[in-house]
CSV table of C-alpha atoms and ligand atoms in Angstrom, one decimal:
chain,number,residue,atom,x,y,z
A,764,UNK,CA,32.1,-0.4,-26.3
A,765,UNK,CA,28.7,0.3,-24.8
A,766,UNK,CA,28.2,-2.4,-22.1
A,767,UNK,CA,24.9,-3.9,-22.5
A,768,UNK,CA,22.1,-3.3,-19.3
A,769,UNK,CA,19.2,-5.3,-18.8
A,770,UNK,CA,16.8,-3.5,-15.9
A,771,UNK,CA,14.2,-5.2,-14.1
A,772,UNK,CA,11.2,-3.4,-12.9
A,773,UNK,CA,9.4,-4.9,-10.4
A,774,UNK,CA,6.7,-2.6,-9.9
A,775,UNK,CA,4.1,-2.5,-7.1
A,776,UNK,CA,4.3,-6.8,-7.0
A,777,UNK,CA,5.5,-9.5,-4.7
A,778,UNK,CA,5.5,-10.0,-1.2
A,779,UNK,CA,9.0,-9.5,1.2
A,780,UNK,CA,9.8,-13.1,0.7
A,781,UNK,CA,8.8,-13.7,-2.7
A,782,UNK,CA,11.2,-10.4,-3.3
A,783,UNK,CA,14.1,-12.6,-1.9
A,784,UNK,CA,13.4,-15.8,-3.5
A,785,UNK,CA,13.1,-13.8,-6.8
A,786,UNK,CA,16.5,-11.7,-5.9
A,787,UNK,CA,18.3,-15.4,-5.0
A,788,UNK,CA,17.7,-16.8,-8.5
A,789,UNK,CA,18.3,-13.9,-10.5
A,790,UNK,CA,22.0,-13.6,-8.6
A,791,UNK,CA,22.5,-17.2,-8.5
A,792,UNK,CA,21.7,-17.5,-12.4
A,793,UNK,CA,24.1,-14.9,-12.6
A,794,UNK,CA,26.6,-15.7,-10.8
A,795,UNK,CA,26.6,-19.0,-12.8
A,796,UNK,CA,27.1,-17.2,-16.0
A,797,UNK,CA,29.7,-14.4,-15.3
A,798,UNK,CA,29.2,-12.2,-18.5
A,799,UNK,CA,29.8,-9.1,-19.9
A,800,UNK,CA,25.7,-7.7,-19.8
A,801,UNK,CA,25.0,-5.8,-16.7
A,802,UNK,CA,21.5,-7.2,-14.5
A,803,UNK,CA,20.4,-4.9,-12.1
A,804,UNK,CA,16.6,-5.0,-10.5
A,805,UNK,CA,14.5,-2.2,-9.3
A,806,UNK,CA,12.5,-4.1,-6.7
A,807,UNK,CA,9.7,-2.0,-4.6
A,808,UNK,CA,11.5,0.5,-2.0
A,809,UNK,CA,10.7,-1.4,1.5
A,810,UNK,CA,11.9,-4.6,0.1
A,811,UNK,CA,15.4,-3.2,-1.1
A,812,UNK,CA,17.5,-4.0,1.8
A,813,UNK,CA,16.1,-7.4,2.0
A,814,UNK,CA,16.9,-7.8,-2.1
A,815,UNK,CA,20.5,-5.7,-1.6
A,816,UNK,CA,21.4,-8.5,1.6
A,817,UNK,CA,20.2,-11.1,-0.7
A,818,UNK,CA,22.2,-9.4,-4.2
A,819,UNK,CA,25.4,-8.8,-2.1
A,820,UNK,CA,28.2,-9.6,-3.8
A,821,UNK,CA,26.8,-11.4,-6.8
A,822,UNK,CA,27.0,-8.6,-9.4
A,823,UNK,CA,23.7,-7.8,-9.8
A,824,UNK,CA,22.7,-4.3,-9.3
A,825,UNK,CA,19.9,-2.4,-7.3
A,826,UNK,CA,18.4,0.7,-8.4
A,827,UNK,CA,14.6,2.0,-7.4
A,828,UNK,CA,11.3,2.8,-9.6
A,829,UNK,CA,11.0,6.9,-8.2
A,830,UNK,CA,13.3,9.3,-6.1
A,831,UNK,CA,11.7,12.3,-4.4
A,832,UNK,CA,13.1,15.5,-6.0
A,833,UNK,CA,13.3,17.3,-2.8
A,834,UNK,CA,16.4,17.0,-0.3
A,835,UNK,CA,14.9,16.2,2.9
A,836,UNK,CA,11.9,17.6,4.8
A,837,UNK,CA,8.2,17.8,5.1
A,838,UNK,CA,7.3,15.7,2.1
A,839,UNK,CA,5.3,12.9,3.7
A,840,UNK,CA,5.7,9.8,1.6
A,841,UNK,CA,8.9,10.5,-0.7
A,842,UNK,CA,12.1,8.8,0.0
A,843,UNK,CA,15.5,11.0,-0.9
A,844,UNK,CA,18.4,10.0,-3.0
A,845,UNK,CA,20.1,10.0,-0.3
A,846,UNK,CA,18.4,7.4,1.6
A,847,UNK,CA,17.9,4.9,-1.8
A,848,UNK,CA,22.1,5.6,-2.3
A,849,UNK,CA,21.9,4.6,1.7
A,850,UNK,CA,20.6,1.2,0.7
A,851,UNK,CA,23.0,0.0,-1.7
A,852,UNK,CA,20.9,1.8,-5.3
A,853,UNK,CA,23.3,2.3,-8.1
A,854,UNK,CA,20.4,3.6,-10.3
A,855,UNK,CA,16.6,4.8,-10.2
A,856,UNK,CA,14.0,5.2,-12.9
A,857,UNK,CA,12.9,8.7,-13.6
A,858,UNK,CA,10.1,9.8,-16.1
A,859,UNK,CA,8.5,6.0,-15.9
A,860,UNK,CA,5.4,6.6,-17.9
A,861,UNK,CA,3.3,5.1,-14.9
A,862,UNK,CA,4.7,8.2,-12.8
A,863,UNK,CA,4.0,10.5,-15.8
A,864,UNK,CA,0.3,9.4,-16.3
A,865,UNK,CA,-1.0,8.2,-13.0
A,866,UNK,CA,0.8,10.7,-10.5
A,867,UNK,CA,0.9,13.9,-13.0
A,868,UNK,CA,4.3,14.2,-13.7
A,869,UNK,CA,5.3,16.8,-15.2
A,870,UNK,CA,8.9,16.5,-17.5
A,871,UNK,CA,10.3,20.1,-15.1
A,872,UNK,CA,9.2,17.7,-12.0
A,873,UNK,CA,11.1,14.2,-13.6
A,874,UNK,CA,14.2,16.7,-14.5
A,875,UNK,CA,13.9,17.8,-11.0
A,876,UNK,CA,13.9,14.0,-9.8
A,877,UNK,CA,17.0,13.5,-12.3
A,878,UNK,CA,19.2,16.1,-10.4
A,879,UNK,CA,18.2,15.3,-7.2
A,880,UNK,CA,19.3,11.5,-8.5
A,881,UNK,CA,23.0,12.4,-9.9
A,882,UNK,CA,23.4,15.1,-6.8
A,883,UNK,CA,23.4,11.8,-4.8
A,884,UNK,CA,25.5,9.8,-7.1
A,885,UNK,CA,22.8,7.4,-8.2
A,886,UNK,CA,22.4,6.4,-11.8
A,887,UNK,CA,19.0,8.2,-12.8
A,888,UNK,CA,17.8,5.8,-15.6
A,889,UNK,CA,15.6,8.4,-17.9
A,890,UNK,CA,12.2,7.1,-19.5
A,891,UNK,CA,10.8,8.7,-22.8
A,892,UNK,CA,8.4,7.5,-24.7
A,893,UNK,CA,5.3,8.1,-26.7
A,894,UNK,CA,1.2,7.3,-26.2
A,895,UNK,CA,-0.7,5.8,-29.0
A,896,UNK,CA,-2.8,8.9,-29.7
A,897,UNK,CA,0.6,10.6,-29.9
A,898,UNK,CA,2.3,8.3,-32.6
A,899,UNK,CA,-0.7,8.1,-34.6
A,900,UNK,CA,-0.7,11.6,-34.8
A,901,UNK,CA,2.8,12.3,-36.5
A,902,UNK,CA,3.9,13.4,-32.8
A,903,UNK,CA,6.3,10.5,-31.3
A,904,UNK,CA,9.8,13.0,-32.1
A,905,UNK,CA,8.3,16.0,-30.4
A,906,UNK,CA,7.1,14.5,-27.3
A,907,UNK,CA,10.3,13.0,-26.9
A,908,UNK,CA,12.0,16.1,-27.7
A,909,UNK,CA,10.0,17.7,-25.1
A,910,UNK,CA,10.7,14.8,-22.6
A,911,UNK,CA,14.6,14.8,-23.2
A,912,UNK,CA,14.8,18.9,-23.6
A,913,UNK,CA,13.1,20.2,-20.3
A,914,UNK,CA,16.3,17.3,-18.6
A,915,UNK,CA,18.7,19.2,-21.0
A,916,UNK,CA,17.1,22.4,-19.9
A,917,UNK,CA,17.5,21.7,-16.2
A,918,UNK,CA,21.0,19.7,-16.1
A,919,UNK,CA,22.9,20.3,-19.1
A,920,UNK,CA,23.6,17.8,-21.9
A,921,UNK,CA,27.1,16.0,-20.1
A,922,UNK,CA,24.0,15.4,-17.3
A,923,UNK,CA,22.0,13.9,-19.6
A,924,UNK,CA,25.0,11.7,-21.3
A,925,UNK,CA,25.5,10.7,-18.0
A,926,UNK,CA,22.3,8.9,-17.4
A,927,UNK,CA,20.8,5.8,-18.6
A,928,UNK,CA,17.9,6.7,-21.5
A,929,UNK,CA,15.1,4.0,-21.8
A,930,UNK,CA,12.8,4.6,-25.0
A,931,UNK,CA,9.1,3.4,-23.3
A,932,UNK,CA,6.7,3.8,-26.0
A,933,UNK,CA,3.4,3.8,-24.0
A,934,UNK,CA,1.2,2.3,-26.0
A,935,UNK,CA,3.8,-1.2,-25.2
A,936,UNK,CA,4.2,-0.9,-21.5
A,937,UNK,CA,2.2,-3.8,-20.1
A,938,UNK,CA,-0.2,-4.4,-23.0
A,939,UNK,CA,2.2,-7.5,-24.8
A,940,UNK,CA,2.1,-5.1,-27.9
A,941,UNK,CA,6.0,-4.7,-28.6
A,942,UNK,CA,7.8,-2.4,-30.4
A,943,UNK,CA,8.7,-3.6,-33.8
A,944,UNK,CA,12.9,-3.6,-33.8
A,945,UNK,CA,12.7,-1.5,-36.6
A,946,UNK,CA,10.6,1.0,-34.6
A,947,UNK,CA,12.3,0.7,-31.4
A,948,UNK,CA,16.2,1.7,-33.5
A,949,UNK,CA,14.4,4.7,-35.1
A,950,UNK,CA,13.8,6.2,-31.8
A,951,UNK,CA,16.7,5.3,-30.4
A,952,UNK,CA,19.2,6.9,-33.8
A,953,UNK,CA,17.1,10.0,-33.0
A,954,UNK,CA,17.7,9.7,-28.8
A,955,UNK,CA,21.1,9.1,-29.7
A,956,UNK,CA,21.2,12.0,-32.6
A,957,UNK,CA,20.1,14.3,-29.5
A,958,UNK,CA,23.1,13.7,-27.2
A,959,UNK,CA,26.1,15.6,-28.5
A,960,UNK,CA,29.3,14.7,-28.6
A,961,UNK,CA,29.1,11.8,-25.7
A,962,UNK,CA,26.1,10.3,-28.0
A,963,UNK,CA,28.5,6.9,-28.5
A,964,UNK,CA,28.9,6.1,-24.8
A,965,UNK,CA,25.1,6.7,-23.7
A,966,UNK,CA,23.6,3.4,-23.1
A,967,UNK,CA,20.4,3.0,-24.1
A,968,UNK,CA,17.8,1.1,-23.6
A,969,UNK,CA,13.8,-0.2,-24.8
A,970,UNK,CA,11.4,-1.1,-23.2
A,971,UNK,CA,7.5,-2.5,-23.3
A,972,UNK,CA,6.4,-5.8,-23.3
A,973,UNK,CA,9.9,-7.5,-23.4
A,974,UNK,CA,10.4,-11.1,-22.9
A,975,UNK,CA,12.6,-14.0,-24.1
A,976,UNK,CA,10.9,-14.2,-27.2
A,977,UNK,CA,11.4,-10.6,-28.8
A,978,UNK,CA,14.7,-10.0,-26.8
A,979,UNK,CA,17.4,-11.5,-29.4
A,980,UNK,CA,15.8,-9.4,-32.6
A,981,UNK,CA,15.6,-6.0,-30.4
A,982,UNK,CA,18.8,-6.2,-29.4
A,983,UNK,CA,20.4,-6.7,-32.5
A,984,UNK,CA,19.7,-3.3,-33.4
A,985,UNK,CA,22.3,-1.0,-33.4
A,986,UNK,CA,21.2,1.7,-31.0
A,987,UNK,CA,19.5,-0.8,-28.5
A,988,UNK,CA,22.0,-1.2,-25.7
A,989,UNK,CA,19.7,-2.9,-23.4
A,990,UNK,CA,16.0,-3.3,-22.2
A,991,UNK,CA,14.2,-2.0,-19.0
A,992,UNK,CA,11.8,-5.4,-18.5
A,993,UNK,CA,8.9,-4.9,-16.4
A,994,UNK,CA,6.4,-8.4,-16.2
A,995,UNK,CA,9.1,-10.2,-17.5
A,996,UNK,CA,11.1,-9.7,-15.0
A,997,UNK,CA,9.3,-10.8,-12.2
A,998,UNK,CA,10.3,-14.6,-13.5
A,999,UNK,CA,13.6,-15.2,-12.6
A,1000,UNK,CA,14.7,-17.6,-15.7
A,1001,UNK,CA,12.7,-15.2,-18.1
A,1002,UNK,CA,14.7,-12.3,-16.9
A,1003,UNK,CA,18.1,-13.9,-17.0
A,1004,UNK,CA,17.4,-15.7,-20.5
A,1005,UNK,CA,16.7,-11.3,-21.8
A,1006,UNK,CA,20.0,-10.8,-19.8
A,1007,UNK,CA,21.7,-13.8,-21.9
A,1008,UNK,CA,20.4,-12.3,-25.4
A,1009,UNK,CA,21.9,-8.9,-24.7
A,1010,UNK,CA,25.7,-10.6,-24.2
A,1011,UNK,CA,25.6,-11.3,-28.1
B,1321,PEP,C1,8.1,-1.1,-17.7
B,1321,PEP,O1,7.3,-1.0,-16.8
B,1321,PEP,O2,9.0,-0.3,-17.7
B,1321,PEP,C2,7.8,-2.1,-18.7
B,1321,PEP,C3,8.6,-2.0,-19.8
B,1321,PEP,O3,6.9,-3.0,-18.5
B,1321,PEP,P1,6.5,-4.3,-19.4
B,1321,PEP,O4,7.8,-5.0,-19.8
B,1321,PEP,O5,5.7,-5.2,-18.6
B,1321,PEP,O6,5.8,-3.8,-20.6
């Protein structure tokens, strides 16, 4: 049994103490409804030891939105692996399309962020996904073929199976314009289809534009083991309410 993972992504919002109060009622929510769905929240970096002190203890895991792919060094800016598994991250986001579009991304730089993230022992937390153009052009199963193939290319498929994939069409990431479930479980058979012979223990997740009204239907798809939640994350009884949904 795949247990189900609900990821918030904070983004670039909130202030240090709105990042606590948020943190405090997400883990006392939690706390209050012991389950079997796993929480965790990717708050931004220089608020995660105020959101770990805040989590500690209450289940909820911590995990971070990008991971340097170098070591250590003259790389003014980055923050290591090492130093997000220092504060308490189990997981980090890798491939988030935001990274990919605004920052030039390349997929041989994201695989290089993905090693760099399991070298360390943190959870790299794989995003794949689509534009609009892209889809409407016949090429959604390439791109992400591309996307998942230059990871396979640079760590090896038990790498990959070891990770945390999030199908992200791009065309639903902060515009309200969700997948249809029916869309979202295609992708997913065909992520899933590209794993090998660890493809039943992958968890995998969706994300754009998830909230407490399209949660329940999405997750009743068979290959949707989760969601990665941006906006609607940064409500507290929103995010635990997507968190609830994914218990059934
Ligand atoms: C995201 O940033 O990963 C995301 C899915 O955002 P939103 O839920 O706001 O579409």
């Amino acid at each position: 049994m795949r247990r189900p993972l609900v990821v918030g992504n904070w983004k670039m919002n909130g202030s240090r103490s709105s990042s606590i109060e948020l943190a405090g009622n997400i883990a006392k929510k939690f706390s209050d409804g012991e389950g079997r769905v796993e929480c965790a929240v990717c708050p931004p970096d220089v608020f995660l030891a105020d959101v770990a002190g805040t989590l500690a203890g209450d289940g909820v895991g911590l995990g971070a939105q990008n991971v340097s792919q170098y070591e250590k060094g003259a790389y003014t800016g980055d923050v290591s692996a090492e130093m997000l598994a220092e504060f308490g991250c189990t997981y980090v986001l890798v491939g988030h399309s935001e990274r990919r579009a605004y920052y030039g991304e390349s997929s041989s730089q994201v695989s290089a962020k993905f090693v760099a993230a399991q070298g360390k022992g943190l959870v790299p937390i794989l995003c794949v996904g689509e534009t609009l153009a892209e889809r409407q052009s016949g090429k959604a199963f390439e791109v992400i073929a591309e996307q998942l193939g230059a990871v396979v290319e640079a760590a090896g498929l038990d790498a990959l199976a070891a990770a945390v994939l999030a199908y992200e069409p791009v065309w639903a990431i902060g515009t309200g314009e969700v997948a249809s479930p029916a869309q979202a479980q295609e992708v997913l058979a065909f992520i899933r289809a590209s794993l090998g012979e660890k493809a039943d223990v992958v968890r995998l997740l969706y994300g754009g534009s998830v909230n407490a009204d399209n949660a329940a239907q999405l997750f009743e798809q068979k290959d949707i083991d989760g969601a990665l939640v941006g906006g609607a994350s940064l409500q507290a009884e929103q995010f635990m309410a997507i968190c609830q949904m994914a218990e059934t």
